[in-house]
PDB file of C-alpha atoms in Angstrom:
ATOM      1  CA  MET A   1      78.532  55.152  16.814  1.00  0.00           C
ATOM      2  CA  ILE A   2      76.285  54.854  14.348  1.00  0.00           C
ATOM      3  CA  THR A   3      72.999  52.820  14.868  1.00  0.00           C
ATOM      4  CA  ILE A   4      70.626  51.314  12.503  1.00  0.00           C
ATOM      5  CA  TYR A   5      67.918  48.850  13.383  1.00  0.00           C
ATOM      6  CA  GLY A   6      69.766  47.674  16.846  1.00  0.00           C
ATOM      7  CA  TRP A   7      72.863  47.533  14.508  1.00  0.00           C
ATOM      8  CA  SER A   8      76.580  49.662  15.557  1.00  0.00           C
ATOM      9  CA  THR A   9      79.405  50.657  14.555  1.00  0.00           C
ATOM     10  CA  LYS A  10      80.615  49.319  17.734  1.00  0.00           C
ATOM     11  CA  SER A  11      79.492  45.380  17.073  1.00  0.00           C
ATOM     12  CA  CYS A  12      80.702  45.425  13.951  1.00  0.00           C
ATOM     13  CA  PRO A  13      84.024  46.441  11.925  1.00  0.00           C
ATOM     14  CA  ALA A  14      84.792  50.095   9.735  1.00  0.00           C
ATOM     15  CA  ALA A  15      85.343  47.724   6.976  1.00  0.00           C
ATOM     16  CA  SER A  16      82.740  45.731   6.637  1.00  0.00           C
ATOM     17  CA  LEU A  17      79.677  49.306   6.423  1.00  0.00           C
ATOM     18  CA  THR A  18      79.221  50.204   3.149  1.00  0.00           C
ATOM     19  CA  PRO A  19      76.280  53.002   2.795  1.00  0.00           C
ATOM     20  CA  ALA A  20      73.445  51.633   4.767  1.00  0.00           C
ATOM     21  CA  ILE A  21      70.676  52.607   2.202  1.00  0.00           C
ATOM     22  CA  TYR A  22      66.562  51.726   3.367  1.00  0.00           C
ATOM     23  CA  SER A  23      62.908  52.860   2.791  1.00  0.00           C
ATOM     24  CA  VAL A  24      60.053  54.920   5.181  1.00  0.00           C
ATOM     25  CA  VAL A  25      56.972  55.077   4.819  1.00  0.00           C
ATOM     26  CA  ARG A  26      56.055  58.769   5.552  1.00  0.00           C
ATOM     27  CA  LEU A  27      52.641  60.147   6.072  1.00  0.00           C
ATOM     28  CA  ASN A  28      51.498  63.447   3.476  1.00  0.00           C
ATOM     29  CA  LEU A  29      50.139  66.762   4.812  1.00  0.00           C
ATOM     30  CA  THR A  30      46.994  64.413   3.409  1.00  0.00           C
ATOM     31  CA  GLY A  31      47.147  61.493   5.460  1.00  0.00           C
ATOM     32  CA  ARG A  32      48.169  59.332   3.074  1.00  0.00           C
ATOM     33  CA  PRO A  33      51.116  57.039   3.082  1.00  0.00           C
ATOM     34  CA  ARG A  34      53.697  58.394   0.874  1.00  0.00           C
ATOM     35  CA  LEU A  35      57.292  56.312  -0.261  1.00  0.00           C
ATOM     36  CA  SER A  36      60.293  57.879   0.536  1.00  0.00           C
ATOM     37  CA  THR A  37      63.940  56.094  -0.231  1.00  0.00           C
ATOM     38  CA  GLN A  38      67.018  57.775   1.722  1.00  0.00           C
ATOM     39  CA  ALA A  39      69.727  56.752   1.784  1.00  0.00           C
ATOM     40  CA  THR A  40      73.764  57.191   3.981  1.00  0.00           C
ATOM     41  CA  GLY A  41      76.780  58.033   1.948  1.00  0.00           C
ATOM     42  CA  MET A  42      77.683  57.533  -1.012  1.00  0.00           C
ATOM     43  CA  ARG A  43      74.148  57.751  -3.448  1.00  0.00           C
ATOM     44  CA  ARG A  44      73.393  58.482  -7.205  1.00  0.00           C
ATOM     45  CA  PRO A  45      71.008  61.156  -7.595  1.00  0.00           C
ATOM     46  CA  GLY A  46      67.483  60.487  -8.751  1.00  0.00           C
ATOM     47  CA  GLN A  47      67.554  56.617  -7.906  1.00  0.00           C
ATOM     48  CA  TYR A  48      66.695  57.429  -4.406  1.00  0.00           C
ATOM     49  CA  ALA A  49      64.663  61.510  -4.553  1.00  0.00           C
ATOM     50  CA  ASP A  50      61.262  61.376  -2.518  1.00  0.00           C
ATOM     51  CA  TYR A  51      58.564  60.456  -5.256  1.00  0.00           C
ATOM     52  CA  ILE A  52      56.553  63.847  -5.398  1.00  0.00           C
ATOM     53  CA  GLN A  53      52.719  64.460  -5.701  1.00  0.00           C
ATOM     54  CA  TYR A  54      50.637  66.874  -3.910  1.00  0.00           C
ATOM     55  CA  GLY A  55      50.283  69.228  -1.382  1.00  0.00           C
ATOM     56  CA  ASP A  56      54.601  68.830  -2.200  1.00  0.00           C
ATOM     57  CA  SER A  57      56.977  71.812  -2.456  1.00  0.00           C
ATOM     58  CA  GLY A  58      60.248  72.511  -3.290  1.00  0.00           C
ATOM     59  CA  GLN A  59      62.854  71.976  -6.164  1.00  0.00           C
ATOM     60  CA  GLY A  60      61.364  68.969  -7.249  1.00  0.00           C
ATOM     61  CA  VAL A  61      58.150  70.698  -8.083  1.00  0.00           C
ATOM     62  CA  ARG A  62      59.509  72.867  -9.892  1.00  0.00           C
ATOM     63  CA  CYS A  63      61.323  71.131 -12.866  1.00  0.00           C
ATOM     64  CA  VAL A  64      57.953  68.691 -12.875  1.00  0.00           C
ATOM     65  CA  GLN A  65      56.349  71.841 -13.266  1.00  0.00           C
ATOM     66  CA  ALA A  66      58.710  73.177 -15.928  1.00  0.00           C
ATOM     67  CA  GLY A  67      59.136  69.782 -17.326  1.00  0.00           C
ATOM     68  CA  LEU A  68      55.213  69.229 -18.288  1.00  0.00           C
ATOM     69  CA  ASN A  69      55.379  73.561 -19.455  1.00  0.00           C
ATOM     70  CA  ASN A  70      58.036  71.807 -22.055  1.00  0.00           C
ATOM     71  CA  TRP A  71      56.363  68.552 -22.851  1.00  0.00           C
ATOM     72  CA  ASN A  72      52.966  70.814 -23.174  1.00  0.00           C
ATOM     73  CA  ALA A  73      54.158  73.575 -25.344  1.00  0.00           C
ATOM     74  CA  SER A  74      54.990  70.269 -27.830  1.00  0.00           C
ATOM     75  CA  ALA A  75      51.860  70.035 -28.728  1.00  0.00           C
ATOM     76  CA  GLN A  76      52.338  67.629 -30.734  1.00  0.00           C
ATOM     77  CA  THR A  77      49.979  64.271 -30.625  1.00  0.00           C
ATOM     78  CA  HIS A  78      47.625  65.849 -27.740  1.00  0.00           C
ATOM     79  CA  THR A  79      45.859  68.565 -26.395  1.00  0.00           C
ATOM     80  CA  GLN A  80      48.054  71.796 -25.985  1.00  0.00           C
ATOM     81  CA  LYS A  81      46.983  73.298 -22.265  1.00  0.00           C
ATOM     82  CA  PRO A  82      47.549  76.499 -20.110  1.00  0.00           C
ATOM     83  CA  SER A  83      50.717  76.588 -19.031  1.00  0.00           C
ATOM     84  CA  LEU A  84      51.725  76.081 -15.328  1.00  0.00           C
ATOM     85  CA  VAL A  85      52.671  78.155 -13.170  1.00  0.00           C
ATOM     86  CA  VAL A  86      55.915  76.767 -11.755  1.00  0.00           C
ATOM     87  CA  ASP A  87      56.358  78.271  -8.228  1.00  0.00           C
ATOM     88  CA  GLY A  88      56.705  74.818  -7.000  1.00  0.00           C
ATOM     89  CA  VAL A  89      53.711  73.096  -5.073  1.00  0.00           C
ATOM     90  CA  PHE A  90      51.855  71.064  -6.705  1.00  0.00           C
ATOM     91  CA  GLY A  91      48.832  71.409  -6.694  1.00  0.00           C
ATOM     92  CA  ASN A  92      45.452  70.644  -8.439  1.00  0.00           C
ATOM     93  CA  ALA A  93      47.178  72.011 -11.843  1.00  0.00           C
ATOM     94  CA  THR A  94      50.366  70.203 -11.284  1.00  0.00           C
ATOM     95  CA  ARG A  95      48.638  66.893 -11.003  1.00  0.00           C
ATOM     96  CA  ASN A  96      46.005  67.603 -14.263  1.00  0.00           C
ATOM     97  CA  LEU A  97      48.404  68.562 -16.431  1.00  0.00           C
ATOM     98  CA  LEU A  98      51.024  65.363 -14.650  1.00  0.00           C
ATOM     99  CA  MET A  99      47.862  63.292 -14.759  1.00  0.00           C
ATOM    100  CA  GLU A 100      47.861  63.118 -18.476  1.00  0.00           C
ATOM    101  CA  TYR A 101      51.594  63.429 -18.824  1.00  0.00           C
ATOM    102  CA  GLN A 102      51.236  59.427 -17.848  1.00  0.00           C
ATOM    103  CA  GLN A 103      47.664  58.988 -19.350  1.00  0.00           C
ATOM    104  CA  TRP A 104      49.835  60.499 -23.243  1.00  0.00           C
ATOM    105  CA  ARG A 105      53.827  58.067 -22.464  1.00  0.00           C
ATOM    106  CA  TYR A 106      51.042  54.521 -21.272  1.00  0.00           C
ATOM    107  CA  LEU A 107      52.111  55.170 -17.316  1.00  0.00           C
ATOM    108  CA  GLY A 108      49.288  54.002 -14.595  1.00  0.00           C
ATOM    109  CA  VAL A 109      47.743  57.247 -14.200  1.00  0.00           C
ATOM    110  CA  ASP A 110      48.368  58.229 -10.452  1.00  0.00           C
ATOM    111  CA  GLY A 111      49.254  61.919 -10.587  1.00  0.00           C
ATOM    112  CA  VAL A 112      52.297  60.628  -8.472  1.00  0.00           C
ATOM    113  CA  VAL A 113      56.031  61.217  -9.635  1.00  0.00           C
ATOM    114  CA  GLY A 114      57.573  57.892  -8.800  1.00  0.00           C
ATOM    115  CA  PRO A 115      60.850  56.049 -10.854  1.00  0.00           C
ATOM    116  CA  ASP A 116      58.207  55.409 -14.513  1.00  0.00           C
ATOM    117  CA  THR A 117      57.372  58.989 -14.808  1.00  0.00           C
ATOM    118  CA  GLY A 118      60.264  60.363 -13.144  1.00  0.00           C
ATOM    119  CA  ASP A 119      62.537  58.687 -15.997  1.00  0.00           C
ATOM    120  CA  THR A 120      60.081  59.882 -19.248  1.00  0.00           C
ATOM    121  CA  LEU A 121      59.700  63.298 -17.863  1.00  0.00           C
ATOM    122  CA  TYR A 122      63.786  63.798 -16.887  1.00  0.00           C
ATOM    123  CA  TYR A 123      64.641  62.164 -19.526  1.00  0.00           C
ATOM    124  CA  THR A 124      63.089  63.944 -22.343  1.00  0.00           C
ATOM    125  CA  TRP A 125      61.672  67.401 -21.287  1.00  0.00           C
ATOM    126  CA  ILE A 126      63.555  68.032 -18.091  1.00  0.00           C
ATOM    127  CA  ALA A 127      67.242  67.572 -19.027  1.00  0.00           C
ATOM    128  CA  PRO A 128      67.676  69.170 -22.689  1.00  0.00           C
ATOM    129  CA  VAL A 129      66.461  72.359 -21.504  1.00  0.00           C
ATOM    130  CA  LEU A 130      66.991  72.686 -17.142  1.00  0.00           C
ATOM    131  CA  SER A 131      69.979  71.771 -15.552  1.00  0.00           C
ATOM    132  CA  GLY A 132      69.840  70.963 -10.852  1.00  0.00           C
ATOM    133  CA  CYS A 133      66.884  68.720 -11.520  1.00  0.00           C
ATOM    134  CA  TYR A 134      68.345  65.276 -11.662  1.00  0.00           C
ATOM    135  CA  SER A 135      69.295  65.323  -7.849  1.00  0.00           C
ATOM    136  CA  VAL A 136      65.140  65.328  -7.168  1.00  0.00           C
ATOM    137  CA  ILE A 137      63.846  63.389  -9.435  1.00  0.00           C
ATOM    138  CA  PRO A 138      62.340  59.653  -9.171  1.00  0.00           C
ATOM    139  CA  THR A 139      63.976  57.935 -11.503  1.00  0.00           C
ATOM    140  CA  LYS A 140      65.522  54.706 -12.195  1.00  0.00           C
ATOM    141  CA  SER A 141      69.112  55.056 -12.113  1.00  0.00           C
TER     142      SER A 141
END
């Protein structure tokens, strides 16, 4: 039996069940709320990936760092900064370079990789050079 917000599979026919998608608010290490979209069942990767922000670690952060390094190396319309160490830890250097990227792309400068930042970063700077990142970068589609 599956129970979601008080509804269970006992109280509704199995034919009417579809994958449940819901949003929850989690607190990160700094105590700030963060949006986390989660899905059960079938999903489109990327669209439901957690936002990536200061204090996070893992594959999503490694992909962001690699994408930012790729953008930074192009240095066509901005002053090149030192490359990030791709260690999977979202620290001050990653946040600062991400905020510069957001300003360069005329996005909301908040230092968080959400769907808007994720879309431009993934499709322009990550996907052409790195595979395995689509499911961990938040995108619009």
